[in-house]
PDB file of C-alpha atoms and ligand atoms in Angstrom:
ATOM      1  CA  MET A   1       0.000   0.000   0.000  1.00 40.00           C
ATOM      2  CA  THR A   2       1.216   3.487  -0.761  1.00 45.00           C
ATOM      3  CA  SER A   3       1.020   6.237   1.811  1.00 52.00           C
ATOM      4  CA  GLN A   4      -1.773   7.837  -0.220  1.00 62.00           C
ATOM      5  CA  SER A   5      -3.937   4.791   0.428  1.00 59.00           C
ATOM      6  CA  GLU A   6      -3.286   4.757   4.169  1.00 67.00           C
ATOM      7  CA  LEU A   7      -3.264   8.432   5.109  1.00 69.00           C
ATOM      8  CA  PRO A   8      -6.905   9.178   4.246  1.00 80.00           C
ATOM      9  CA  LEU A   9      -7.986   6.279   6.425  1.00 80.00           C
ATOM     10  CA  THR A  10      -6.078   7.707   9.377  1.00 83.00           C
ATOM     11  CA  ILE A  11      -8.083  10.921   9.012  1.00 82.00           C
ATOM     12  CA  LEU A  12     -11.376   9.140   8.425  1.00 82.00           C
ATOM     13  CA  ALA A  13     -10.828   6.833  11.407  1.00 83.00           C
ATOM     14  CA  SER A  14     -11.851   9.697  13.690  1.00 84.00           C
ATOM     15  CA  THR A  15     -15.271  10.277  12.153  1.00 93.00           C
ATOM     16  CA  ARG A  16     -18.129   8.801  10.153  1.00 95.00           C
ATOM     17  CA  PHE A  17     -19.424  12.139   8.869  1.00 97.00           C
ATOM     18  CA  ILE A  18     -17.680  14.925   6.993  1.00 97.00           C
ATOM     19  CA  PRO A  19     -19.554  18.209   6.688  1.00 98.00           C
ATOM     20  CA  LEU A  20     -18.761  20.064   3.478  1.00 98.00           C
ATOM     21  CA  ILE A  21     -18.795  23.754   4.292  1.00 98.00           C
ATOM     22  CA  THR A  22     -18.817  26.821   2.076  1.00 97.00           C
ATOM     23  CA  ILE A  23     -17.339  29.912   3.675  1.00 98.00           C
ATOM     24  CA  GLU A  24     -18.331  33.239   2.152  1.00 98.00           C
ATOM     25  CA  ARG A  25     -17.034  35.365   5.060  1.00 98.00           C
ATOM     26  CA  VAL A  26     -13.785  34.400   6.738  1.00 98.00           C
ATOM     27  CA  GLU A  27     -15.214  35.456  10.109  1.00 98.00           C
ATOM     28  CA  ASP A  28     -17.756  32.611   9.905  1.00 98.00           C
ATOM     29  CA  ALA A  29     -15.058  29.921   9.733  1.00 98.00           C
ATOM     30  CA  VAL A  30     -14.118  29.696  13.406  1.00 98.00           C
ATOM     31  CA  PRO A  31     -17.606  29.755  14.988  1.00 98.00           C
ATOM     32  CA  LEU A  32     -18.809  27.261  12.391  1.00 98.00           C
ATOM     33  CA  ALA A  33     -15.882  24.885  12.947  1.00 98.00           C
ATOM     34  CA  GLN A  34     -16.302  25.243  16.710  1.00 98.00           C
ATOM     35  CA  ALA A  35     -20.007  24.356  16.444  1.00 98.00           C
ATOM     36  CA  LEU A  36     -19.180  21.266  14.391  1.00 98.00           C
ATOM     37  CA  VAL A  37     -16.413  20.179  16.767  1.00 98.00           C
ATOM     38  CA  ASP A  38     -18.684  20.746  19.776  1.00 98.00           C
ATOM     39  CA  GLY A  39     -21.309  18.634  18.017  1.00 98.00           C
ATOM     40  CA  GLY A  40     -18.803  15.799  17.548  1.00 97.00           C
ATOM     41  CA  LEU A  41     -17.809  16.379  13.910  1.00 97.00           C
ATOM     42  CA  PRO A  42     -14.130  17.411  13.914  1.00 97.00           C
ATOM     43  CA  VAL A  43     -13.251  16.501  10.318  1.00 97.00           C
ATOM     44  CA  ILE A  44     -14.429  19.339   8.076  1.00 98.00           C
ATOM     45  CA  GLU A  45     -14.198  19.735   4.292  1.00 98.00           C
ATOM     46  CA  VAL A  46     -13.863  23.402   3.369  1.00 98.00           C
ATOM     47  CA  ALA A  47     -14.957  23.780  -0.250  1.00 98.00           C
ATOM     48  CA  LEU A  48     -12.503  25.744  -2.374  1.00 98.00           C
ATOM     49  CA  ARG A  49     -15.433  27.498  -3.993  1.00 97.00           C
ATOM     50  CA  THR A  50     -15.003  30.927  -2.487  1.00 98.00           C
ATOM     51  CA  PRO A  51     -12.047  33.285  -2.241  1.00 98.00           C
ATOM     52  CA  ALA A  52     -12.346  33.022   1.554  1.00 98.00           C
ATOM     53  CA  ALA A  53     -11.723  29.261   1.672  1.00 98.00           C
ATOM     54  CA  PRO A  54      -7.901  29.124   2.098  1.00 98.00           C
ATOM     55  CA  GLN A  55      -7.960  31.770   4.830  1.00 98.00           C
ATOM     56  CA  ALA A  56     -10.868  29.948   6.487  1.00 98.00           C
ATOM     57  CA  ILE A  57      -8.703  26.820   6.731  1.00 98.00           C
ATOM     58  CA  ARG A  58      -5.881  28.859   8.298  1.00 98.00           C
ATOM     59  CA  GLU A  59      -8.198  30.472  10.855  1.00 98.00           C
ATOM     60  CA  ILE A  60      -9.729  27.141  11.843  1.00 98.00           C
ATOM     61  CA  LEU A  61      -6.277  25.621  12.345  1.00 98.00           C
ATOM     62  CA  LYS A  62      -5.285  28.553  14.556  1.00 98.00           C
ATOM     63  CA  ALA A  63      -8.429  28.873  16.654  1.00 98.00           C
ATOM     64  CA  VAL A  64     -10.040  25.427  16.808  1.00 98.00           C
ATOM     65  CA  PRO A  65      -7.312  22.974  17.784  1.00 97.00           C
ATOM     66  CA  ASP A  66      -9.610  19.947  17.784  1.00 96.00           C
ATOM     67  CA  ALA A  67     -10.789  20.548  14.234  1.00 97.00           C
ATOM     68  CA  VAL A  68      -9.281  18.678  11.286  1.00 96.00           C
ATOM     69  CA  PRO A  69      -9.928  20.988   8.340  1.00 97.00           C
ATOM     70  CA  GLY A  70      -9.326  19.795   4.808  1.00 97.00           C
ATOM     71  CA  ALA A  71      -9.926  21.307   1.403  1.00 98.00           C
ATOM     72  CA  GLY A  72     -12.791  20.189  -0.810  1.00 98.00           C
ATOM     73  CA  ASN A  73     -13.633  20.870  -4.420  1.00 98.00           C
ATOM     74  CA  VAL A  74      -9.981  20.441  -5.367  1.00 98.00           C
ATOM     75  CA  LEU A  75     -10.078  20.344  -9.155  1.00 98.00           C
ATOM     76  CA  THR A  76      -6.534  21.100 -10.325  1.00 98.00           C
ATOM     77  CA  PRO A  77      -2.905  20.743  -9.225  1.00 98.00           C
ATOM     78  CA  HIS A  78      -3.067  24.474  -8.461  1.00 98.00           C
ATOM     79  CA  ASP A  79      -6.004  23.912  -6.081  1.00 98.00           C
ATOM     80  CA  LEU A  80      -4.061  21.130  -4.400  1.00 98.00           C
ATOM     81  CA  ALA A  81      -1.046  23.393  -3.908  1.00 98.00           C
ATOM     82  CA  LEU A  82      -3.333  26.118  -2.534  1.00 98.00           C
ATOM     83  CA  ALA A  83      -4.833  23.623  -0.075  1.00 98.00           C
ATOM     84  CA  ALA A  84      -1.460  22.370   1.121  1.00 97.00           C
ATOM     85  CA  HIS A  85      -0.161  25.924   1.452  1.00 98.00           C
ATOM     86  CA  ALA A  86      -3.159  26.876   3.620  1.00 98.00           C
ATOM     87  CA  GLY A  87      -2.345  23.952   5.917  1.00 98.00           C
ATOM     88  CA  ALA A  88      -5.264  21.737   4.918  1.00 97.00           C
ATOM     89  CA  ARG A  89      -4.887  18.370   6.609  1.00 96.00           C
ATOM     90  CA  PHE A  90      -6.311  16.568   3.572  1.00 96.00           C
ATOM     91  CA  ALA A  91      -7.767  17.315   0.140  1.00 97.00           C
ATOM     92  CA  ILE A  92     -10.829  15.933  -1.583  1.00 97.00           C
ATOM     93  CA  SER A  93     -11.962  16.181  -5.201  1.00 98.00           C
ATOM     94  CA  PRO A  94     -15.363  15.440  -6.712  1.00 98.00           C
ATOM     95  CA  ALA A  95     -13.504  13.796  -9.615  1.00 98.00           C
ATOM     96  CA  ALA A  96      -9.989  13.051 -10.868  1.00 98.00           C
ATOM     97  CA  THR A  97      -7.774  13.882 -13.804  1.00 97.00           C
ATOM     98  CA  PRO A  98      -4.374  12.384 -14.669  1.00 97.00           C
ATOM     99  CA  ALA A  99      -2.739  15.735 -13.813  1.00 98.00           C
ATOM    100  CA  LEU A 100      -4.457  15.926 -10.431  1.00 98.00           C
ATOM    101  CA  LEU A 101      -3.585  12.317  -9.549  1.00 98.00           C
ATOM    102  CA  GLU A 102       0.020  12.913 -10.548  1.00 97.00           C
ATOM    103  CA  ALA A 103       0.220  16.020  -8.345  1.00 97.00           C
ATOM    104  CA  ALA A 104      -1.553  14.229  -5.495  1.00 97.00           C
ATOM    105  CA  SER A 105       0.851  11.299  -5.548  1.00 94.00           C
ATOM    106  CA  ARG A 106       3.648  13.786  -4.816  1.00 95.00           C
ATOM    107  CA  ALA A 107       1.629  15.961  -2.409  1.00 94.00           C
ATOM    108  CA  SER A 108       2.402  16.405   1.259  1.00 92.00           C
ATOM    109  CA  ILE A 109      -1.231  15.906   2.286  1.00 95.00           C
ATOM    110  CA  PRO A 110      -3.581  12.933   1.874  1.00 95.00           C
ATOM    111  CA  PHE A 111      -5.800  13.131  -1.195  1.00 97.00           C
ATOM    112  CA  ILE A 112      -9.197  11.545  -1.808  1.00 97.00           C
ATOM    113  CA  PRO A 113     -10.158  11.533  -5.501  1.00 98.00           C
ATOM    114  CA  GLY A 114     -13.754  11.400  -6.692  1.00 98.00           C
ATOM    115  CA  ILE A 115     -15.245   8.624  -8.804  1.00 98.00           C
ATOM    116  CA  ALA A 116     -18.748   7.827 -10.045  1.00 98.00           C
ATOM    117  CA  THR A 117     -18.245   4.612 -12.044  1.00 98.00           C
ATOM    118  CA  PRO A 118     -16.229   1.356 -11.799  1.00 98.00           C
ATOM    119  CA  THR A 119     -14.065   2.443 -14.734  1.00 98.00           C
ATOM    120  CA  GLU A 120     -13.189   5.715 -13.002  1.00 98.00           C
ATOM    121  CA  LEU A 121     -12.487   3.735  -9.844  1.00 98.00           C
ATOM    122  CA  MET A 122     -10.041   1.501 -11.737  1.00 98.00           C
ATOM    123  CA  ALA A 123      -8.214   4.573 -12.981  1.00 97.00           C
ATOM    124  CA  VAL A 124      -7.580   5.927  -9.478  1.00 97.00           C
ATOM    125  CA  LEU A 125      -6.777   2.474  -8.089  1.00 97.00           C
ATOM    126  CA  SER A 126      -4.056   2.113 -10.695  1.00 96.00           C
ATOM    127  CA  ARG A 127      -2.456   5.238  -9.187  1.00 95.00           C
ATOM    128  CA  GLY A 128      -2.629   3.856  -5.625  1.00 94.00           C
ATOM    129  CA  PHE A 129      -5.714   5.664  -4.313  1.00 96.00           C
ATOM    130  CA  HIS A 130      -7.906   3.209  -2.399  1.00 95.00           C
ATOM    131  CA  VAL A 131     -10.045   5.701  -0.495  1.00 96.00           C
ATOM    132  CA  VAL A 132     -12.389   7.551  -2.838  1.00 97.00           C
ATOM    133  CA  LYS A 133     -15.214  10.013  -2.774  1.00 98.00           C
ATOM    134  CA  PHE A 134     -18.297   8.558  -4.489  1.00 98.00           C
ATOM    135  CA  PHE A 135     -19.874  11.586  -6.174  1.00 98.00           C
ATOM    136  CA  PRO A 136     -22.646  12.440  -6.885  1.00 98.00           C
ATOM    137  CA  ALA A 137     -23.642   9.559  -4.645  1.00 98.00           C
ATOM    138  CA  MET A 138     -27.424   9.613  -4.786  1.00 98.00           C
ATOM    139  CA  ALA A 139     -27.612  10.377  -8.509  1.00 98.00           C
ATOM    140  CA  PHE A 140     -25.257   7.466  -9.257  1.00 98.00           C
ATOM    141  CA  GLY A 141     -27.132   4.765  -7.379  1.00 98.00           C
ATOM    142  CA  GLY A 142     -26.874   5.623  -3.688  1.00 98.00           C
ATOM    143  CA  PRO A 143     -26.122   2.874  -1.134  1.00 98.00           C
ATOM    144  CA  GLU A 144     -27.107   0.165  -3.629  1.00 98.00           C
ATOM    145  CA  ALA A 145     -24.247   1.160  -5.943  1.00 98.00           C
ATOM    146  CA  VAL A 146     -21.645   1.122  -3.176  1.00 98.00           C
ATOM    147  CA  ARG A 147     -22.945  -2.234  -1.973  1.00 98.00           C
ATOM    148  CA  ALA A 148     -22.499  -3.649  -5.472  1.00 98.00           C
ATOM    149  CA  LEU A 149     -18.927  -2.326  -5.704  1.00 98.00           C
ATOM    150  CA  HIS A 150     -17.845  -4.266  -2.613  1.00 98.00           C
ATOM    151  CA  ALA A 151     -17.485  -7.689  -4.287  1.00 97.00           C
ATOM    152  CA  PRO A 152     -15.160  -6.636  -7.132  1.00 98.00           C
ATOM    153  CA  PHE A 153     -13.312  -3.995  -5.056  1.00 98.00           C
ATOM    154  CA  PRO A 154     -13.290  -5.257  -1.438  1.00 98.00           C
ATOM    155  CA  HIS A 155     -10.231  -3.180  -0.464  1.00 96.00           C
ATOM    156  CA  VAL A 156     -11.752   0.167  -1.502  1.00 97.00           C
ATOM    157  CA  ARG A 157     -13.298   2.528   1.054  1.00 96.00           C
ATOM    158  CA  PHE A 158     -15.868   5.084  -0.054  1.00 97.00           C
ATOM    159  CA  LEU A 159     -16.859   8.546   1.060  1.00 97.00           C
ATOM    160  CA  PRO A 160     -20.334   8.997  -0.464  1.00 98.00           C
ATOM    161  CA  THR A 161     -21.235  12.647  -1.035  1.00 98.00           C
ATOM    162  CA  GLY A 162     -23.727  14.488  -3.201  1.00 97.00           C
ATOM    163  CA  GLY A 163     -27.422  14.377  -2.412  1.00 96.00           C
ATOM    164  CA  THR A 164     -26.873  12.460   0.827  1.00 97.00           C
ATOM    165  CA  GLY A 165     -29.107  13.308   3.770  1.00 94.00           C
ATOM    166  CA  GLU A 166     -30.308  12.067   7.095  1.00 92.00           C
ATOM    167  CA  ALA A 167     -32.812   9.612   5.581  1.00 91.00           C
ATOM    168  CA  GLU A 168     -30.356   7.026   4.266  1.00 92.00           C
ATOM    169  CA  LEU A 169     -27.603   7.456   6.866  1.00 94.00           C
ATOM    170  CA  ASP A 170     -28.184   4.107   8.570  1.00 93.00           C
ATOM    171  CA  GLU A 171     -28.016   2.356   5.241  1.00 96.00           C
ATOM    172  CA  TRP A 172     -24.711   3.989   4.332  1.00 97.00           C
ATOM    173  CA  LEU A 173     -23.211   3.264   7.731  1.00 95.00           C
ATOM    174  CA  SER A 174     -24.198  -0.402   7.569  1.00 96.00           C
ATOM    175  CA  LEU A 175     -22.031  -0.918   4.472  1.00 98.00           C
ATOM    176  CA  PRO A 176     -18.579  -2.375   5.225  1.00 97.00           C
ATOM    177  CA  ASN A 177     -16.938  -0.303   2.477  1.00 97.00           C
ATOM    178  CA  VAL A 178     -18.239   3.114   3.575  1.00 97.00           C
ATOM    179  CA  ALA A 179     -15.627   4.971   5.612  1.00 95.00           C
ATOM    180  CA  ALA A 180     -17.696   8.109   6.207  1.00 96.00           C
ATOM    181  CA  VAL A 181     -20.580  10.048   4.696  1.00 97.00           C
ATOM    182  CA  GLY A 182     -20.097  13.609   3.439  1.00 97.00           C
ATOM    183  CA  GLY A 183     -22.512  16.387   2.667  1.00 97.00           C
ATOM    184  CA  SER A 184     -23.318  20.065   2.798  1.00 97.00           C
ATOM    185  CA  TRP A 185     -26.605  19.405   4.621  1.00 96.00           C
ATOM    186  CA  LEU A 186     -24.679  19.061   7.892  1.00 96.00           C
ATOM    187  CA  ALA A 187     -23.981  22.810   7.800  1.00 97.00           C
ATOM    188  CA  PRO A 188     -26.447  24.403   5.370  1.00 97.00           C
ATOM    189  CA  LEU A 189     -25.327  27.643   3.772  1.00 96.00           C
ATOM    190  CA  GLU A 190     -28.471  29.511   4.912  1.00 97.00           C
ATOM    191  CA  GLU A 191     -27.656  28.668   8.529  1.00 98.00           C
ATOM    192  CA  VAL A 192     -24.042  29.744   8.063  1.00 98.00           C
ATOM    193  CA  ARG A 193     -25.179  33.029   6.527  1.00 98.00           C
ATOM    194  CA  ALA A 194     -27.521  33.566   9.465  1.00 98.00           C
ATOM    195  CA  GLY A 195     -24.843  32.627  12.019  1.00 98.00           C
ATOM    196  CA  ASN A 196     -27.130  29.961  13.375  1.00 98.00           C
ATOM    197  CA  TRP A 197     -24.370  28.063  15.167  1.00 98.00           C
ATOM    198  CA  ASP A 198     -26.722  26.534  17.748  1.00 98.00           C
ATOM    199  CA  SER A 199     -28.736  24.830  15.065  1.00 98.00           C
ATOM    200  CA  ILE A 200     -25.584  23.532  13.353  1.00 98.00           C
ATOM    201  CA  ARG A 201     -24.196  22.298  16.662  1.00 98.00           C
ATOM    202  CA  ALA A 202     -27.460  20.545  17.524  1.00 98.00           C
ATOM    203  CA  ARG A 203     -27.656  18.800  14.135  1.00 97.00           C
ATOM    204  CA  ALA A 204     -24.002  17.744  14.343  1.00 98.00           C
ATOM    205  CA  SER A 205     -24.581  16.363  17.802  1.00 97.00           C
ATOM    206  CA  LYS A 206     -27.642  14.390  16.741  1.00 96.00           C
ATOM    207  CA  VAL A 207     -25.909  12.982  13.663  1.00 96.00           C
ATOM    208  CA  SER A 208     -22.575  12.194  15.321  1.00 96.00           C
ATOM    209  CA  GLN A 209     -24.354  10.031  17.861  1.00 93.00           C
ATOM    210  CA  ARG A 210     -25.564   7.803  15.045  1.00 87.00           C
ATOM    211  CA  GLY A 211     -22.055   6.901  13.956  1.00 78.00           C
TER     212      GLY A 211
HETATM  213  C1  3PG B 301     -19.619  18.133  -2.945  1.00 71.80           C
HETATM  214  O1  3PG B 301     -18.889  18.823  -3.635  1.00 71.80           O
HETATM  215  O2  3PG B 301     -19.206  17.200  -2.248  1.00 71.80           O
HETATM  216  C2  3PG B 301     -21.076  18.377  -2.993  1.00 71.80           C
HETATM  217  O3  3PG B 301     -21.369  19.637  -3.439  1.00 71.80           O
HETATM  218  C3  3PG B 301     -21.776  18.058  -1.738  1.00 71.80           C
HETATM  219  O4  3PG B 301     -22.973  17.569  -2.118  1.00 71.80           O
HETATM  220  P1  3PG B 301     -24.289  18.021  -1.356  1.00 71.80           P
HETATM  221  O5  3PG B 301     -24.333  19.520  -1.417  1.00 71.80           O
HETATM  222  O6  3PG B 301     -25.406  17.387  -2.145  1.00 71.80           O
HETATM  223  O7  3PG B 301     -24.193  17.490   0.041  1.00 71.80           O
END
């Protein structure tokens, strides 16, 4: 096994849920991360979809020592470098390209590529990535698809994300090849905009107890 196949599992071992957060205002990053940590969800995927994202990762690292912030929506080698430079503890992509996989195999941080089909899975496996994001999970078959992938790929661990919600959590968690479930619903953007940290903390707490 390469280090890229082991490192993501070390991170994922501490959680079964990864909130994907979008930070529009840097000042939201710390209270949001604190609410998630207090609710029992320390591993946080900060989507590189806003200019504030890299600074948000830095602020979380400084002010919320129990948080494990990573970068999400990593699409290019440049994004990966940006994530590593900000101190992200891991990086996740909704997909994979040869250039991104090449950069990730040399990166200083663990990388989780995204796949949606068995053929895409084979491509990342051939580069040594055994922990993958399954995206968009619900549109591409939901828990049934991940269950079916277990027989041909028993050593692969999945992070289903995209359309996931509370309804099918038990089903995901019962699958032996699901490492953790990701999603933006754990910290909805409207609640972040409103600074509704209590609501986010309460949801995190309720969900984390299910894992
Ligand atoms: C992602 O990039 O992982 C998705 O945008 C998250 O999907 P969700 O918003 O449906 O949870």
